[in-house]
Short mmCIF file of C-alpha atoms in Angstrom, two decimals:
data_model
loop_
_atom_site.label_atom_id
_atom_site.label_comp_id
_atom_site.label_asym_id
_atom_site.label_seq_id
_atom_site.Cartn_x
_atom_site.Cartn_y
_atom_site.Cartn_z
CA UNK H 1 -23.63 -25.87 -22.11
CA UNK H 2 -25.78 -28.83 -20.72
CA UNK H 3 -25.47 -28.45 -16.41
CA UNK H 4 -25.57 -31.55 -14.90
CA UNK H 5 -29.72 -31.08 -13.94
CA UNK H 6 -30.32 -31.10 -17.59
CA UNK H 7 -28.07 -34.28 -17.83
CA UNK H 8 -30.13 -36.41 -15.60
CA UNK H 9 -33.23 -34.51 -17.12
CA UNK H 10 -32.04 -36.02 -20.52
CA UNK H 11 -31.57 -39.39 -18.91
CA UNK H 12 -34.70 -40.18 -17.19
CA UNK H 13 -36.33 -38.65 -20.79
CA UNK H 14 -34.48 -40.80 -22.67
CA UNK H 15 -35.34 -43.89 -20.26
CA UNK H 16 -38.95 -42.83 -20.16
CA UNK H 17 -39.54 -42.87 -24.14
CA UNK H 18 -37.61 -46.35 -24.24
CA UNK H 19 -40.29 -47.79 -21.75
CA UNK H 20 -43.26 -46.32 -23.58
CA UNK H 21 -42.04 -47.73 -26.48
CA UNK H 22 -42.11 -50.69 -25.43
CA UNK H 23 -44.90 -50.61 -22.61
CA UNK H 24 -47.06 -48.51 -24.95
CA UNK H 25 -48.39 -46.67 -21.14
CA UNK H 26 -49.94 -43.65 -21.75
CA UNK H 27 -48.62 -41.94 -18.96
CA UNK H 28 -45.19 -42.74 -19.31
CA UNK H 29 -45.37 -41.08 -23.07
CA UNK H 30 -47.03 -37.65 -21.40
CA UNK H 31 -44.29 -38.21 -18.92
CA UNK H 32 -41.58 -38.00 -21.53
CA UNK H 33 -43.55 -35.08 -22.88
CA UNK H 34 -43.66 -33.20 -20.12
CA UNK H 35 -39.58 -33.77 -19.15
CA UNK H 36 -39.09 -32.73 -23.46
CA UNK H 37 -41.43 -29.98 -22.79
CA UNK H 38 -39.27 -28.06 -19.78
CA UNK H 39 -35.83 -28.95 -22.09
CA UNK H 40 -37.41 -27.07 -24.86
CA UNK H 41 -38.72 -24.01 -23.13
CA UNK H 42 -35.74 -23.63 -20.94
CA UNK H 43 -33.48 -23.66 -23.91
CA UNK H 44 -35.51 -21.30 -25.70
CA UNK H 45 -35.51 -18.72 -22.84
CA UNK H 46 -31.47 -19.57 -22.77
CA UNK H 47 -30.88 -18.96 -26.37
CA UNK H 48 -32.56 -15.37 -26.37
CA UNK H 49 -30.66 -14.33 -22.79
CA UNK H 50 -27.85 -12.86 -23.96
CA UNK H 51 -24.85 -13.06 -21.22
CA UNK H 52 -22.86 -10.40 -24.17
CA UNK H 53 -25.51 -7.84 -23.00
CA UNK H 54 -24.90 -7.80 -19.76
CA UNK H 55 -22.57 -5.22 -18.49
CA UNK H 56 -20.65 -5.17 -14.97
CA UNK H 57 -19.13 -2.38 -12.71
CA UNK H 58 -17.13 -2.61 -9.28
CA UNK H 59 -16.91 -0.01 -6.60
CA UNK H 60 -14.80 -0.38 -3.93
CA UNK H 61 -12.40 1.79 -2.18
CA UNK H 62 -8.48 2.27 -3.88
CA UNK H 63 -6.77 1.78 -0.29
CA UNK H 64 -7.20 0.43 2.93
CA UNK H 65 -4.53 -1.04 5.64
CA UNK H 66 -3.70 -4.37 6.91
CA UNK H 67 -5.87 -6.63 8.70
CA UNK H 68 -9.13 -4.57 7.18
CA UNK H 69 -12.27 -5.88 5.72
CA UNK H 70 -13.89 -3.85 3.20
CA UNK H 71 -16.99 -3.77 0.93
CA UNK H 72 -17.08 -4.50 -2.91
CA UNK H 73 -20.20 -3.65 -4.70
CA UNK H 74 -20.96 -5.27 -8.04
CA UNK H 75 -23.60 -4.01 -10.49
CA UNK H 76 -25.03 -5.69 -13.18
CA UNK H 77 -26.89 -3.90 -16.11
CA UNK H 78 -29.32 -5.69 -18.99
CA UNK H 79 -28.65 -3.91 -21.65
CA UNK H 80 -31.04 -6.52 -23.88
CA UNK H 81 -34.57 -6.28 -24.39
CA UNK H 82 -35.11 -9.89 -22.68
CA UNK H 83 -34.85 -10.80 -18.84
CA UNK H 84 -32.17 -12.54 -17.29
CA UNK H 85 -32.41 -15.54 -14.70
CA UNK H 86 -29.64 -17.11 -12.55
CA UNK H 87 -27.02 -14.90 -12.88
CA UNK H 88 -23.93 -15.90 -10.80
CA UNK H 89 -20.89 -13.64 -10.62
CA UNK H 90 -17.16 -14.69 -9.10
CA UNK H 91 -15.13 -12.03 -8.62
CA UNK H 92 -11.32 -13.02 -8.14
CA UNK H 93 -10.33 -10.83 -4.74
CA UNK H 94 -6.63 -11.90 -5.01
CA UNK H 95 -5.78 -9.82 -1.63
CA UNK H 96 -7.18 -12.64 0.41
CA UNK H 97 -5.91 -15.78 1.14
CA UNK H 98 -5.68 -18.41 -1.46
CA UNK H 99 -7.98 -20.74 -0.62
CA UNK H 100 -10.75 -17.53 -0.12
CA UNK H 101 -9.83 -15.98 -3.04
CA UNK H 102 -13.14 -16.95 -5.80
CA UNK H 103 -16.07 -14.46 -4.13
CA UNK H 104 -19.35 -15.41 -5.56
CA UNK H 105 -22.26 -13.91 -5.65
CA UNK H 106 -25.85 -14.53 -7.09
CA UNK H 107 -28.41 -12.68 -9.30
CA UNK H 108 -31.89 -14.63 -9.52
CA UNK H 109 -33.48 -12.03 -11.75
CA UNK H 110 -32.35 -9.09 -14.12
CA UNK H 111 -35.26 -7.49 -15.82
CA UNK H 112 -34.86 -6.04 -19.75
CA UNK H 113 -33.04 -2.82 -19.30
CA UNK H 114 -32.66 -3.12 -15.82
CA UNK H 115 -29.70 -2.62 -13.12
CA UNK H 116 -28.89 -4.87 -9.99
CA UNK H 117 -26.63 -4.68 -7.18
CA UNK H 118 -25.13 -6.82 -4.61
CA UNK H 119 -22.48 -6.53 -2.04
CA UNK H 120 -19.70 -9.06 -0.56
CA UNK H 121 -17.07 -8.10 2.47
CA UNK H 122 -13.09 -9.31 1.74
CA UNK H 123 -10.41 -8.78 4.48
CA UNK H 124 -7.24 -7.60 3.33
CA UNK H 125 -4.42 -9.71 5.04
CA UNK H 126 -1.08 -8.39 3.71
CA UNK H 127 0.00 -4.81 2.75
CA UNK H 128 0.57 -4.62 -0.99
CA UNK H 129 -0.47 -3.54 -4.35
CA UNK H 130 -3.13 -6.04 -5.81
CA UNK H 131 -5.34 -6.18 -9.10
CA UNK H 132 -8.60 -7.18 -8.19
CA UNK H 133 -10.60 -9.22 -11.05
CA UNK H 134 -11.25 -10.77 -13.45
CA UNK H 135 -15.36 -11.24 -13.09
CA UNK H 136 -16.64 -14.28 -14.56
CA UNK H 137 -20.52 -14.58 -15.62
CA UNK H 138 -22.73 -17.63 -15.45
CA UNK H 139 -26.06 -17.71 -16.84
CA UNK H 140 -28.66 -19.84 -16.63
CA UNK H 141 -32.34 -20.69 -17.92
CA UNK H 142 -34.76 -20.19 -14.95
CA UNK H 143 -34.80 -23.79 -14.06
CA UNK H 144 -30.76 -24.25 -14.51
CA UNK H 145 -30.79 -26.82 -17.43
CA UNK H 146 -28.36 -24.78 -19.32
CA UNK H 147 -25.76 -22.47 -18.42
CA UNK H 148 -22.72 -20.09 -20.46
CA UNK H 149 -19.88 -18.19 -18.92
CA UNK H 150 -18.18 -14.84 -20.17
CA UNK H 151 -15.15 -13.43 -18.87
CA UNK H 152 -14.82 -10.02 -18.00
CA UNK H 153 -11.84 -8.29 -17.82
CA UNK H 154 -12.47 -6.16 -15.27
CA UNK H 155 -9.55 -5.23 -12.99
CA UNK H 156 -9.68 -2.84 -9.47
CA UNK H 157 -6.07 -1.67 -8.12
CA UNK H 158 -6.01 -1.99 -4.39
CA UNK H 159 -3.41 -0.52 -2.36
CA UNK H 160 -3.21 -2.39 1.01
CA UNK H 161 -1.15 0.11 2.81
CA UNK H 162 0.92 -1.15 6.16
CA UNK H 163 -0.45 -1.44 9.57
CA UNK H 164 0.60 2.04 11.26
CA UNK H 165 0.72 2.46 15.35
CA UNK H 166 0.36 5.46 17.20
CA UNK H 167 3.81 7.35 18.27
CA UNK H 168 3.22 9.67 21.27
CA UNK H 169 6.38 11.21 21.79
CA UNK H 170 10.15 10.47 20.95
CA UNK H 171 13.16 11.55 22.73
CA UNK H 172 14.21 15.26 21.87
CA UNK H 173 17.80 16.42 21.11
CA UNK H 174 19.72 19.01 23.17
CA UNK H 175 23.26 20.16 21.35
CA UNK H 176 24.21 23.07 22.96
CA UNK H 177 24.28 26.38 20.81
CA UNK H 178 22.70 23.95 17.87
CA UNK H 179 19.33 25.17 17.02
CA UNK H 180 16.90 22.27 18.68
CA UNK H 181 15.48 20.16 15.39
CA UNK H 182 12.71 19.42 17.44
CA UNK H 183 8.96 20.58 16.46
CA UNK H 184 9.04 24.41 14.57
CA UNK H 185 10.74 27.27 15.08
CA UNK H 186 11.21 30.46 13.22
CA UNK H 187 15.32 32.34 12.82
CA UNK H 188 16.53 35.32 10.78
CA UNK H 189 19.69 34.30 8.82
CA UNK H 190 20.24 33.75 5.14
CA UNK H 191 19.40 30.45 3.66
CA UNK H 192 16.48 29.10 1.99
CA UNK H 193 14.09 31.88 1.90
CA UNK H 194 10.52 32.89 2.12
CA UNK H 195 9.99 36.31 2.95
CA UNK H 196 12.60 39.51 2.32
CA UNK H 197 13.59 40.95 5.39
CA UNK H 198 16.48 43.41 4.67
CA UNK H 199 20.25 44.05 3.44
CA UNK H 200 23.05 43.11 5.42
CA UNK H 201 26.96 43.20 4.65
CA UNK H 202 28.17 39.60 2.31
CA UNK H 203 29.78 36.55 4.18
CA UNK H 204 31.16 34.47 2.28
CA UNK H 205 29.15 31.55 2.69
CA UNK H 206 26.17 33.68 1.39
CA UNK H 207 26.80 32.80 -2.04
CA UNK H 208 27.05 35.08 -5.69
CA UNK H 209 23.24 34.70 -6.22
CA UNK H 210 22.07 36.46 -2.92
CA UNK H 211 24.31 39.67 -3.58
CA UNK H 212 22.29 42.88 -3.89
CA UNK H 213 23.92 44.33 -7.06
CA UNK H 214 22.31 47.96 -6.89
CA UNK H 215 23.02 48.56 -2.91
CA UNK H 216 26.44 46.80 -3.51
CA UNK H 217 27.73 49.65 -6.06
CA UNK H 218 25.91 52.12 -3.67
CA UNK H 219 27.65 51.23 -0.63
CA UNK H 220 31.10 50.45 -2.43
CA UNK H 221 30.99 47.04 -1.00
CA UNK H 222 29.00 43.76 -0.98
CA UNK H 223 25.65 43.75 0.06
CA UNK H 224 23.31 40.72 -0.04
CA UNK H 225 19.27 40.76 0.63
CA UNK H 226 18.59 39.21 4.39
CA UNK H 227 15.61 37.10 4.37
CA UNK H 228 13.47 35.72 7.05
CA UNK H 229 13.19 31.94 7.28
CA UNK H 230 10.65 29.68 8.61
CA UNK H 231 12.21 26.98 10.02
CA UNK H 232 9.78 23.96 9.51
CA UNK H 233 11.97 20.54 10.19
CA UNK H 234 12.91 18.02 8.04
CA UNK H 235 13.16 14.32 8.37
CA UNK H 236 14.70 11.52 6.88
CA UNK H 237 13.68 8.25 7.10
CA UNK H 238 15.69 5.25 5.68
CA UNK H 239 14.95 1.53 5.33
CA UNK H 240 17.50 -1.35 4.86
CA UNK H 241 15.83 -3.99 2.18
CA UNK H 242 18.90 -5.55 1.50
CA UNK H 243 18.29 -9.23 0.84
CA UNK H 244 19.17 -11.62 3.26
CA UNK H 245 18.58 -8.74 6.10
CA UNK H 246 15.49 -9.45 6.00
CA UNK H 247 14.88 -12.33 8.98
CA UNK H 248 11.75 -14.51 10.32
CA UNK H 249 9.09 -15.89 9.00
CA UNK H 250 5.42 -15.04 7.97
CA UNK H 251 4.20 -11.19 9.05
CA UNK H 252 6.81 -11.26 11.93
CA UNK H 253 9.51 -10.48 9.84
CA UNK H 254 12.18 -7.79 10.19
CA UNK H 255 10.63 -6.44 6.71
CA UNK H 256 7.21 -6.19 8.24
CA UNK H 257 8.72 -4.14 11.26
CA UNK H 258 10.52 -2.00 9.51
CA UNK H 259 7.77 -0.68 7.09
CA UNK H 260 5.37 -0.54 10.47
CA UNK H 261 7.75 1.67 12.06
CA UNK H 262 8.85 4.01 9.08
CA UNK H 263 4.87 4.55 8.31
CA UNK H 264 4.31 4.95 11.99
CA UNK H 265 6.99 7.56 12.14
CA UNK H 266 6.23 9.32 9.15
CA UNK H 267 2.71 10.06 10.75
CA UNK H 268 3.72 11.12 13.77
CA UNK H 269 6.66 13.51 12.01
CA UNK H 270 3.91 15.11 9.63
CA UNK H 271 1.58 15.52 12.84
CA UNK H 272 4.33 17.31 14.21
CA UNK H 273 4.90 19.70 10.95
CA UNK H 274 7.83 18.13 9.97
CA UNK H 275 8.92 17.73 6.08
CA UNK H 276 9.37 14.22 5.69
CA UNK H 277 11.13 12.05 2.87
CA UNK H 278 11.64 8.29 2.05
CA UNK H 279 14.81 7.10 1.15
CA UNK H 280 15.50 3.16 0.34
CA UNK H 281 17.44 0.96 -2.11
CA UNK H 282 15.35 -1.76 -3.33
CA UNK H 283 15.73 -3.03 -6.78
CA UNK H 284 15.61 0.51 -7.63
CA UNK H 285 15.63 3.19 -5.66
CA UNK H 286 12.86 4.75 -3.38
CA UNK H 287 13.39 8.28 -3.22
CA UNK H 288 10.73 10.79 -2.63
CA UNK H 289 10.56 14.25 -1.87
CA UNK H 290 10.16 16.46 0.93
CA UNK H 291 6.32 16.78 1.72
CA UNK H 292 4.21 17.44 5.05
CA UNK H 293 0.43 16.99 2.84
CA UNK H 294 -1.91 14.60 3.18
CA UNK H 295 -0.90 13.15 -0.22
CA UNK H 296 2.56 12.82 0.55
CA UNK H 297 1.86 10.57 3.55
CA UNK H 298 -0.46 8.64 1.30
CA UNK H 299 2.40 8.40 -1.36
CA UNK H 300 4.66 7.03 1.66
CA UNK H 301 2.27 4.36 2.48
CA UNK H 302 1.81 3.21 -1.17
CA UNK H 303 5.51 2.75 -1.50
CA UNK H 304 6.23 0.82 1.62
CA UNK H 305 3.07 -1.10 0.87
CA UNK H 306 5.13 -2.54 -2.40
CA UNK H 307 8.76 -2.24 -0.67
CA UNK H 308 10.32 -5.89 -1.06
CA UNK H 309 13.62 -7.13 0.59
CA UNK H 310 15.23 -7.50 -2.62
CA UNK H 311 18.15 -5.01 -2.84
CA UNK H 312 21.94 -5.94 -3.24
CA UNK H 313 23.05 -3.05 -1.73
CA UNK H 314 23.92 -2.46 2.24
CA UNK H 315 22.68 0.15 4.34
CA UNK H 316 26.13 1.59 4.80
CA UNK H 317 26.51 1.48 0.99
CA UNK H 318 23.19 2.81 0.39
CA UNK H 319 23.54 5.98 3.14
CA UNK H 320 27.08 6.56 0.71
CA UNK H 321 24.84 6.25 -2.63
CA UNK H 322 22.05 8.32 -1.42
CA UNK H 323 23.34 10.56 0.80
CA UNK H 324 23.27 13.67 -1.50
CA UNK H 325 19.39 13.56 -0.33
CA UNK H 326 20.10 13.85 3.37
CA UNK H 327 19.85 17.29 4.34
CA UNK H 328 22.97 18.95 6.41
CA UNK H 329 21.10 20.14 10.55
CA UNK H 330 18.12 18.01 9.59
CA UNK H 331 17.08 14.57 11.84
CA UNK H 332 17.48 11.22 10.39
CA UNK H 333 15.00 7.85 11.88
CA UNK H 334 16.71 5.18 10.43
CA UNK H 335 15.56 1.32 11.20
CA UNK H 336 17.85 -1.68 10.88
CA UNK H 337 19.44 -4.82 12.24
CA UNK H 338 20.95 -4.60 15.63
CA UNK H 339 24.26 -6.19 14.13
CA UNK H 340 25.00 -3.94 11.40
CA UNK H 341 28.28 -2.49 12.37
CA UNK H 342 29.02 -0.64 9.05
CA UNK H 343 25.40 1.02 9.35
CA UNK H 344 26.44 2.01 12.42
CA UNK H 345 30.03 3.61 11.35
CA UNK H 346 28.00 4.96 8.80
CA UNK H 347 25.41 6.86 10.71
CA UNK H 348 28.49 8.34 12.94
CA UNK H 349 30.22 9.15 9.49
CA UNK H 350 26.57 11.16 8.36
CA UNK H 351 26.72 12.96 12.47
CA UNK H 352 29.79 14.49 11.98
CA UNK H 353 30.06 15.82 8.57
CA UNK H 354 26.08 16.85 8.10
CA UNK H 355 25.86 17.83 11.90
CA UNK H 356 22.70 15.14 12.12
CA UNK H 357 20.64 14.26 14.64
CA UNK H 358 19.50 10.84 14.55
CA UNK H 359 16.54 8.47 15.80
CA UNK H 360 18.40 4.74 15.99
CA UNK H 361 16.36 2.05 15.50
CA UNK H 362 17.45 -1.76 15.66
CA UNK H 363 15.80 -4.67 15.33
CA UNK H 364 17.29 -7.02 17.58
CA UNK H 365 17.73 -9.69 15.10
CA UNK H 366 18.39 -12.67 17.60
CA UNK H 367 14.66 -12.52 18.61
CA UNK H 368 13.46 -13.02 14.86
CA UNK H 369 16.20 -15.49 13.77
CA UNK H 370 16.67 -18.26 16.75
CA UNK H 371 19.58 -19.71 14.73
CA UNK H 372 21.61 -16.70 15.39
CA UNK H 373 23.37 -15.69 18.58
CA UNK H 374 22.47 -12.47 20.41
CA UNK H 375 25.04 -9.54 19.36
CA UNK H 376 25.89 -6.95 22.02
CA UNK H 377 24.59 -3.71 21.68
CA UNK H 378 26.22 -1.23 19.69
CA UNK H 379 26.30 2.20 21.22
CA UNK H 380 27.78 5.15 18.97
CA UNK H 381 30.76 6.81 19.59
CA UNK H 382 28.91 10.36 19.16
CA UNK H 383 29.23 13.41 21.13
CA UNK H 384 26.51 15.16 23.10
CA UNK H 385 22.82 14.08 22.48
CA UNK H 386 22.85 13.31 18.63
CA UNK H 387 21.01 9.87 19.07
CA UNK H 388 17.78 8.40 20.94
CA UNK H 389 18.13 4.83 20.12
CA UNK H 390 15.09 2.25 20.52
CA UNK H 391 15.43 -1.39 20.70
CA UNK H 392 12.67 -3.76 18.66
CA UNK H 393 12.55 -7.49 19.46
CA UNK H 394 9.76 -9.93 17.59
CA UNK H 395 6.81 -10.01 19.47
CA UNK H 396 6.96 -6.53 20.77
CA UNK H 397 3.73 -4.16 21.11
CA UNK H 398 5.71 -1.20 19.22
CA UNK H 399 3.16 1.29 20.14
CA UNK H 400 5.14 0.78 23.26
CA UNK H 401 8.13 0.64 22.37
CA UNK H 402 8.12 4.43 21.17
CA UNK H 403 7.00 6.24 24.32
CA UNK H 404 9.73 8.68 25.76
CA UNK H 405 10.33 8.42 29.34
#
């Protein structure tokens, strides 16, 4: 392919050889020879660099969080016996904004079996699951009269996980003669095991599969095996991403909030040694199991980073669908809209019978939607201390919103 420098080479040869045909100057012909000269040797050295030989890698990390620039390193191996010239490289870094999107990057030389590298920085605006790629080559004759492009299909995943804000403490729950669900603690009672720590006469909540079959015919009666459990916490967290619930505009969305929050939360639950699950009803459902690793936070983040508004299912509707999952004396951080009433009857509903304890939050969705009227606040009818509530408005720094006084 002919670049436009070889185009106006052409020209003035052509323009050169018609006026020393008819001027018969000398110098005008050794002119023209010297312009047909450079087009000949350049597209010699073009026709034996072979852009098909040239291989390409990427390195660059698999995840990062909003609003973070990162590195991407692009290597180029010759894998022909003849040097390359000119190399350019655009990289399609579709995490950026549109109109930064084509990253370019040149290579002047490549020798014959040789390797290059070069670097270029990309901020990653939005949280998200992205393909990075494909690479396009360009190569070029050392003086850039002729050029040819190959398209590599090269594609990165990047995982741009959600912007996440320190929690330093949340409210603590005080029910009486109810175990506190707050932090670890350690009781002797029979349940979900993990180490054997005697016999003790059957209740009838124990269950068939606990019963002690030897020391029950030896005693005449009953007997079940008494273990000692470790009482590490668990925690639900829910999101509503039912669609039209999901109000503003831009990053300052009630979406946005909500995954900031339930990622913020989940950190500060695992810090605390807390099991922790993810429950929401998207287009399909977002269920994950109990975990308190390192992976299992990173799993978290991965699916809020794709979560979309996009479900047609309610909160209420999806705490009745789901609520198999929610664990009976466990806590529950739930975040949606300040005027969901049924969430709210809900949440009471999921108090009494499971004997929850629950961390409220609503976004107060007057301050992200102007067009709608500010709702009152809706307390719950509960008993006793089963709910810290926190109010969210648009605009609010939320690592502040989360400090217990």
């Amino acid at each position: 392919m002919l670049t436009e420098r070889a185009k106006i080479t052409l020209f003035f040869l052509v323009i050169s050889l018609i006026i020393a045909f008819y001027t018969q100057v000398e110098l005008i012909f050794f002119i023209a020879g010297i312009l047909a000269s450079l087009l000949l040797v350049s597209y010699i050295i073009f026709k034996f660099t072979q852009v098909r030989e040239v291989a390409c890698s990427r390195q660059m990390p698999s995840a990062v969080f909003e609003d973070q620039d990162l590195q991407v390193r692009l290597t180029l191996e010759n894998k022909s016996l003849f040097h390359s010239y000119f190399i350019s490289v655009v990289d399609n870094f579709s995490a950026e904004l549109s109109h930064n999107q084509q990253k370019k990057l040149l290579f002047s030389y490549l020798s014959n079996r040789g390797t290059v590298q070069n670097i270029y920085k990309a901020h990653c605006l939005k949280r998200g699951v992205y393909w990075i790629g494909p690479l396009m080559l360009i190569m070029s004759d050392p003086l850039g009269f002729f050029k040819k492009n190959k398209i590599i299909n090269l594609s990165s995943k990047l995982t741009v996980y959600p912007n996440v804000f320190k929690v330093t403490e949340l409210g603590s729950f005080n029910k009486g003669v109810v175990a506190p669900r707050y932090g670890s603690h350690t009781t002797r009672r029979s349940g979900d095991y993990e180490e054997f720590f005697g016999i003790r006469e059957y209740h009838q909540e124990d269950g068939l599969r606990k019963i002690h079959w030897p020391s029950s015919a030896k005693h005449n009666q009953l007997i079940v095996r008494h273990f000692e459990q470790t009482g590490a916490q668990s925690t639900t967290i829910i999101l509503d991403l039912k669609y039209g619930n999901n109000l503003g505009e831009g990053r300052d969305t009630t979406l946005e909030y909500s995954i900031k929050i339930a990622g913020s939360l989940a950190k500060y639950f695992l810090d605390q040694g807390f099991l922790v699950q993810l429950l929401a009803y998207g287009d399909k459902p977002i269920i994950t199991s109990f975990g308190k690793d390192p992976s299992h936070y990173s799993h978290i983040l991965e699916l809020l980073a794709q979560a979309e508004a996009n479900s047609v299912y309610s909160l209420a509707e999806v705490l009745a669908r789901l609520h198999y999952f929610i664990y009976p004396n466990s806590t529950l951080a739930i975040i949606r809209l300040d005027t969901d009433i049924e969430a709210t009857r809900a949440i009471e509903q999921l108090i009494y019978t499971k004997n929850m304890s629950v961390y409220d939050v609503q976004l107060i969705s007057a301050t992200f939607d102007m067009s709608r009227a500010e709702s009152p606040t809706h307390i719950m009818e509960v008993k006793g201390s089963e709910v810290v509530s926190y109010y969210v408005s648009c605009g609010d720094k939320l690592e502040y919103k989360f400090i217990h006084k």
